[in-house]
XYZ file of C-alpha atoms in Angstrom:
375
model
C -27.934 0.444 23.139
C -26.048 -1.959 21.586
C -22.751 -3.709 23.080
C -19.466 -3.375 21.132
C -18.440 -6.671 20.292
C -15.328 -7.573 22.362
C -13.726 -9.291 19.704
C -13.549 -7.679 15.877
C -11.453 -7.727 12.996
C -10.087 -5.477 10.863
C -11.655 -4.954 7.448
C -10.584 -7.366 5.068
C -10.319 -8.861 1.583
C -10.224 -12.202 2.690
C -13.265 -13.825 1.576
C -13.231 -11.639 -1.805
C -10.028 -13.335 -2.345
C -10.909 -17.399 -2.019
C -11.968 -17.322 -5.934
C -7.935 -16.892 -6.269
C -7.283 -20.227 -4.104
C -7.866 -22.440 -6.604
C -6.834 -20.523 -9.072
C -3.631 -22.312 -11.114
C -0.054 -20.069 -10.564
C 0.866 -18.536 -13.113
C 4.470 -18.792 -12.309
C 5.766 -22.379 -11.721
C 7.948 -22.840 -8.663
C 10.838 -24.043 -10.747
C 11.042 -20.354 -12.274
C 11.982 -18.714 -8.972
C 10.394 -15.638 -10.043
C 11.031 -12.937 -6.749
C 8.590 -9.908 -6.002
C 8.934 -7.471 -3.156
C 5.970 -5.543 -2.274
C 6.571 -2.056 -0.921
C 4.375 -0.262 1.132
C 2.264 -0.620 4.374
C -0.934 0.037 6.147
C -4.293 -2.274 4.192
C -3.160 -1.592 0.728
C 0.178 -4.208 0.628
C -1.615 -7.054 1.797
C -3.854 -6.749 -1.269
C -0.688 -7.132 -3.598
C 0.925 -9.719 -1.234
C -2.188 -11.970 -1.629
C -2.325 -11.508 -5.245
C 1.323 -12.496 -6.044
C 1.506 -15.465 -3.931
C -1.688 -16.303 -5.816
C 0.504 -16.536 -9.119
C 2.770 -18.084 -7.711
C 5.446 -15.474 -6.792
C 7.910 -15.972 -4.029
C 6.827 -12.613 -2.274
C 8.273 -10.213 0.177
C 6.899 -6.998 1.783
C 8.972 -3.855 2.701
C 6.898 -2.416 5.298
C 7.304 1.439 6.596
C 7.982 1.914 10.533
C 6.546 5.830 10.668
C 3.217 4.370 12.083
C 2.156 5.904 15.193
C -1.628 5.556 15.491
C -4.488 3.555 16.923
C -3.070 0.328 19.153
C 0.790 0.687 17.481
C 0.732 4.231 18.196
C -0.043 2.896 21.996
C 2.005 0.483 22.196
C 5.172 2.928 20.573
C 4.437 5.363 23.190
C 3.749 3.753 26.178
C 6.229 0.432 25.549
C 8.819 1.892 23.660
C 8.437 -0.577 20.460
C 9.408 -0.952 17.159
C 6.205 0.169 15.437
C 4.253 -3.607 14.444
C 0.780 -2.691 13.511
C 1.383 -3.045 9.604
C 4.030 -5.739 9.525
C 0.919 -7.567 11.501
C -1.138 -6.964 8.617
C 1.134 -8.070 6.006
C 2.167 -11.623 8.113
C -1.187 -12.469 8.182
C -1.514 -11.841 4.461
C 0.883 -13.969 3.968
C -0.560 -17.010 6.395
C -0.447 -20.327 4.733
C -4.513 -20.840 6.068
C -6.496 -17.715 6.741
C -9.251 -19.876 7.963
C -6.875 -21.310 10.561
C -7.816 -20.244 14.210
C -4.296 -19.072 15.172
C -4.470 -16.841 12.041
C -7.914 -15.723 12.831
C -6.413 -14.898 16.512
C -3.845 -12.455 15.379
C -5.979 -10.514 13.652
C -8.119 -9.983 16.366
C -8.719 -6.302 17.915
C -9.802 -6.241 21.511
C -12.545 -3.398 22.440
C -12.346 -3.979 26.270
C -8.562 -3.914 26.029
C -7.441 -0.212 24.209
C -8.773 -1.402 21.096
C -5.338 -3.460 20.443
C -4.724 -6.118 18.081
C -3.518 -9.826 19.888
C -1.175 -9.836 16.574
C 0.292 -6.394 17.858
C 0.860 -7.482 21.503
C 2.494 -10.433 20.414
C 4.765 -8.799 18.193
C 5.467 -6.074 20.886
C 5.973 -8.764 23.519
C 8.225 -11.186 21.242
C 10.524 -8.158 20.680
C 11.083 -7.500 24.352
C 11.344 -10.912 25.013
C 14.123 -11.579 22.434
C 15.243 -8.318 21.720
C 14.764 -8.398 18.255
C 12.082 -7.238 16.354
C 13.277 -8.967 12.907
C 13.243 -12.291 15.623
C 9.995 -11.514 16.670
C 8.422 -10.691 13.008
C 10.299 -14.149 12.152
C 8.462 -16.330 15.603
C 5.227 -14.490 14.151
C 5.774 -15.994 10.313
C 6.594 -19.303 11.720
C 3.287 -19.598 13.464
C 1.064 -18.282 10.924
C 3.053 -20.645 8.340
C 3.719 -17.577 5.968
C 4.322 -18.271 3.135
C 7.072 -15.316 2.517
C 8.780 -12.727 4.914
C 7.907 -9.115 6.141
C 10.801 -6.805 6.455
C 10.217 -3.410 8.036
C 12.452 -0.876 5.888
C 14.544 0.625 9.050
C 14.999 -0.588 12.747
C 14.471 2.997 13.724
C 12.254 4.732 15.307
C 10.824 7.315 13.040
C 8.264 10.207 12.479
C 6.847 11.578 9.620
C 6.708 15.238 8.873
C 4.362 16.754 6.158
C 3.870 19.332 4.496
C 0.438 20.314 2.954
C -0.467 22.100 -0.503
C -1.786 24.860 1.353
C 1.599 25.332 3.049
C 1.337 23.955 6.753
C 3.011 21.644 8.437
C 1.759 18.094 10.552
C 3.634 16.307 12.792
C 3.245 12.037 12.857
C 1.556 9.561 10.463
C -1.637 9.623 11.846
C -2.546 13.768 11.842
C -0.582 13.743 8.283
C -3.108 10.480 6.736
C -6.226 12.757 7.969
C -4.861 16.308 6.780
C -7.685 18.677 5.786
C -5.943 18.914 2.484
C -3.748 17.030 -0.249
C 0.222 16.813 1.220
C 2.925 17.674 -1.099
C 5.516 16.458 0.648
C 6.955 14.258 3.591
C 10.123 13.289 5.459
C 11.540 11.048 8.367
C 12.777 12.560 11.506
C 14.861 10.381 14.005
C 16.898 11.343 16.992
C 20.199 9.356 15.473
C 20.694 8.855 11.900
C 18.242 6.703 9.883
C 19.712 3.291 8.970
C 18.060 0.691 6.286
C 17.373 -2.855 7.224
C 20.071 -4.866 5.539
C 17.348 -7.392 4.116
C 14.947 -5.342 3.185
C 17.353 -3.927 0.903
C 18.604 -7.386 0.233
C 15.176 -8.399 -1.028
C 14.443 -5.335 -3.500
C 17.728 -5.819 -5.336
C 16.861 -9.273 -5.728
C 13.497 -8.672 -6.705
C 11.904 -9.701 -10.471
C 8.930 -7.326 -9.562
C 8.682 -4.559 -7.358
C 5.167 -3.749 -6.474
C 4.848 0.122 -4.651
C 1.151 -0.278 -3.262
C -1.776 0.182 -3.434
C -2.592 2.007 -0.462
C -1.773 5.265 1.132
C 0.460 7.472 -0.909
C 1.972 9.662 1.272
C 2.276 7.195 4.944
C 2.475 3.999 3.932
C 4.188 4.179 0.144
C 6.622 6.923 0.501
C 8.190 6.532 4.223
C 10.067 3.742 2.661
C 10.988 5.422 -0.405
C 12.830 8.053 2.623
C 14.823 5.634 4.065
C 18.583 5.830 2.912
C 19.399 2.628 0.760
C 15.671 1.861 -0.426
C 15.733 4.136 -3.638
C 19.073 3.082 -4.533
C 18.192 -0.730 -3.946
C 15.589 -0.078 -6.300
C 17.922 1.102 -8.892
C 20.134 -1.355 -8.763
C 17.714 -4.029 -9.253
C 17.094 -6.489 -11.844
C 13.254 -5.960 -12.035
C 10.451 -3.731 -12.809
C 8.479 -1.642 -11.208
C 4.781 -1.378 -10.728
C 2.970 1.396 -8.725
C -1.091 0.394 -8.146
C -2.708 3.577 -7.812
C -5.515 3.700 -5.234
C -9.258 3.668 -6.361
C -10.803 6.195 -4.241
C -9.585 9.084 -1.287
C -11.018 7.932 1.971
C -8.013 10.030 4.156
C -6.712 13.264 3.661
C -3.726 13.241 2.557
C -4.190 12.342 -1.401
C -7.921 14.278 -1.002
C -8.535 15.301 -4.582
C -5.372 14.294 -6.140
C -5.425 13.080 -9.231
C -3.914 9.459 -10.525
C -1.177 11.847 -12.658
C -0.880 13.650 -9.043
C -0.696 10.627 -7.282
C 2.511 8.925 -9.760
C 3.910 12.219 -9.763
C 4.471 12.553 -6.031
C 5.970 9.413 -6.421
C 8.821 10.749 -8.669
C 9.186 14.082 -6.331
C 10.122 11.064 -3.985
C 12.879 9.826 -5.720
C 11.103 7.124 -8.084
C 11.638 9.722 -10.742
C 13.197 7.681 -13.775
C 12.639 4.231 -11.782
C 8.380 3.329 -12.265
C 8.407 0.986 -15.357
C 4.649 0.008 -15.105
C 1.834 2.040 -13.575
C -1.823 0.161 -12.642
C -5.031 3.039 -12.408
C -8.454 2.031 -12.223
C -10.684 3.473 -15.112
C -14.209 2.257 -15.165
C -14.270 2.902 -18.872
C -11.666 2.875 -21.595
C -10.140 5.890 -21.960
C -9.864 8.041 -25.487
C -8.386 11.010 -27.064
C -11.665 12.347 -26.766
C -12.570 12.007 -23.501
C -13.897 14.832 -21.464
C -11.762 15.618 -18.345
C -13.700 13.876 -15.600
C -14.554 15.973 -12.658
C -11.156 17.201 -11.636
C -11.009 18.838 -8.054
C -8.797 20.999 -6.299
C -5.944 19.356 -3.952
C -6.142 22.325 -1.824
C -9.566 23.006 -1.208
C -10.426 19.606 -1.464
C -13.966 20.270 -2.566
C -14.495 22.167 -6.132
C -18.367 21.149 -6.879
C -18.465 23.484 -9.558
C -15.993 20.674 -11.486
C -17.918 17.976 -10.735
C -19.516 16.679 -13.533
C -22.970 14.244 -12.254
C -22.058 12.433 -15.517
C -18.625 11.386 -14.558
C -19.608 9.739 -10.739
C -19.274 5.804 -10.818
C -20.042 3.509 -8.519
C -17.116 4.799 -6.172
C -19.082 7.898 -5.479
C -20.250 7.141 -1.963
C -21.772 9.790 0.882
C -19.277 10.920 3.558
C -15.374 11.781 2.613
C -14.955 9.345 -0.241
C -14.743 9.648 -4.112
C -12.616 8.285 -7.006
C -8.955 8.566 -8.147
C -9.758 10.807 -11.089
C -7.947 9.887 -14.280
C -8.307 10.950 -18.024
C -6.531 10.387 -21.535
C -4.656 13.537 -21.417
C -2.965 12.258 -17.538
C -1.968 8.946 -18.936
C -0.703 10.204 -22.280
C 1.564 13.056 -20.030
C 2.199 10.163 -18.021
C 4.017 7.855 -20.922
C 5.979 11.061 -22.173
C 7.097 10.552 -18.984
C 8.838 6.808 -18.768
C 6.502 4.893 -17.665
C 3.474 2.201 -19.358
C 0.457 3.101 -17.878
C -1.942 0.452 -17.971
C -6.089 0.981 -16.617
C -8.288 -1.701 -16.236
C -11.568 -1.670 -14.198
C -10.444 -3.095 -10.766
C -13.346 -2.350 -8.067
C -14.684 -4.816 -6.456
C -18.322 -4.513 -7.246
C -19.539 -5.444 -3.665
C -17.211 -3.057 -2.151
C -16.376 0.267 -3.883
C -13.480 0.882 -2.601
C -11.509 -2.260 -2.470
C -9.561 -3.606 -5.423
C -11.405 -6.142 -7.070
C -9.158 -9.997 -6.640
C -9.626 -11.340 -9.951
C -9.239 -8.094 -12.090
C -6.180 -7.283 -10.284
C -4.002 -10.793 -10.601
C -4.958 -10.240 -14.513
C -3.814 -6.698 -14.352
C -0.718 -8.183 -12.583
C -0.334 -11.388 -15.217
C -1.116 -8.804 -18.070
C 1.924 -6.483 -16.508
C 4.232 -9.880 -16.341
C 3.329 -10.623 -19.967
C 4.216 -6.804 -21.196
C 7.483 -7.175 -19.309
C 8.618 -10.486 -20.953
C 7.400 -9.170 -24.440
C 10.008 -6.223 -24.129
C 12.766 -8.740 -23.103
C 12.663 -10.510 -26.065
């Protein structure tokens, strides 16, 4: 029998992203050019690495309606402000990622709950100055990131969903690994739900507003439900970009489509806001396209639409499969508002990770569409 290892990581990009370290910015400093990224869980820190990469100054609104694994521990039993995906996002933004104290806070103790030393030290920098914005500010300053992480309400919050088929789930971590698609979500709090003055600060300043990639429905939305956030969004001077996921690994998106996935986004409020919208396509798609194995968000398996043809490479055993997209979505999709833009982003060694390179061009190519239509 094999031993668990007592120290681990969580999965990571970070070695598919060194091609983009020496990779020349595409924005020079002098330019000043501001992005917020909005979102959470393993998805943001895939954006955050790829602006900063171009040279963005970058900041992440991260939701606080986590309650599972070692930050639904440490909520429960310590009575903290929730800092498992604020971790994630400070060390995405870590000047070194090679440097030992970086390496550190990522690290997940097995003998020890299975808790992250970047959680603990989060949790115990909040008690210790009573400030969690103090504490996510200590954490930047010793990772040398290289922007800031600002969760998108001080309170403590739940998440409620409800599914297509009509039930209801209580907290982020049931909801993420519903046996079918959600339809929609909310916060619950025992006092009323105030936004993070900064956080809201930092979308209205923002050039480019990036909403993901990662889960749709707890990590993405949450924010979107915090009073303030939509309307910071409206007022500001940028665009906005929503990266669509590649593949459904949890539950709650299981079997929506990409038109599904943008479109829970409007029911959200983002209705009339999304400028740009980034979906993965393998191939380029045409009028003539067949639809490509659509499924049912209920059921959540429909093998009788599943065309063999269609599978790519993110066709994997166990509970994963593509975001499914065809000509007819993304031309419904532009009647809508917003420029829909696919590209082939995987990652060829991993399926279901966005692949570095393809997605700073998809993000340069979205920067170039955006000055073209200021002119």
């Amino acid at each position: 029998m094999t031993a668990l290892a007592a120290f681990t990581q969580d999965s990571s990009q970070t070695a598919a992203f060194r091609p983009l370290a020496d990779a020349e910015a595409v924005v020079a400093p002098s330019e000043n050019v501001k992005a917020v990224v909005i979102g959470g869980g393993t998805g943001a820190p895939v954006s955050i690495r790829t602006l900063l990469s171009m040279g963005l100054e970058t900041s992440a609104v991260v939701a606080m309606a986590d309650d599972g694994g070692s930050t639904g521990i440490l909520r429960q039993e310590a009575d903290v402000t929730p800092p498992g995906d604020v971790r994630k996002c400070i060390a995405a933004m870590a000047a070194d990622p090679t440097d030992p104290l970086t390496k550190a806070f990522k690290y997940r103790f097995a003998f020890a709950r299975n808790h992250t030393l970047g959680n603990l030290m989060l949790s115990a920098l909040e008690d210790a100055t009573h400030s969690f914005p103090e504490a996510i500010a200590i954490c930047e300053d010793l990772l040398c990131a290289r922007g800031h992480v600002y969760p998108s309400t001080l309170n403590l919050v739940s998440l409620v969903a409800r599914t297509r088929d009509g039930r209801y789930l209580e907290g982020q971590a049931v909801a993420c690994h519903s046996r079918t698609a959600l339809e929609r979500v909310k916060l619950r709090a025992c006092e009323p739900i105030i936004p993070y003055g900064p956080a809201l600060q930092a979308i209205r300043e923002a050039d480019l507003i990036v909403l993901g990639p990662g889960s749709l429905f707890t990590s993405i939305i949450p924010n979107l439900l915090v009073p303030g956030v939509v309307d910071a969004i409206r007022a500001s001077r940028g665009v906005t970009l929503f990266v669509c996921s590649l593949a459904d690994m949890q539950g709650e998106t299981w079997g929506l489509t990409a038109r599904e996935h943008v479109e829970a986004l409007m029911d959200h409020g983002m209705a009339g806001l999304l400028d740009y919208v980034l979906i993965h396509s393998k191939e380029p798609l045409k009028p003539d396209s067949l639809a490509t194995g659509l499924f049912s968000a209920v059921t959540g398996n429909d093998p009788e639409h599943t065309s063999l043809s269609s599978m790519t490479d993110l066709e994997m055993s166990g509970r994963v499969r593509p975001v499914r997209v065809t000509y007819q979505d993304v031309k419904q999709l532009q009647d809508e508002g917003p420029v829909v833009v696919t590209r082939d982003l995987v990652d060829p060694l991993h399926p279901t990770w966005h692949n570095p390179v393809a997605l700073r061009e998809a993000f340069q190519g979205v920067m170039r569409l955006c000055r073209s239509r200021q002119k």
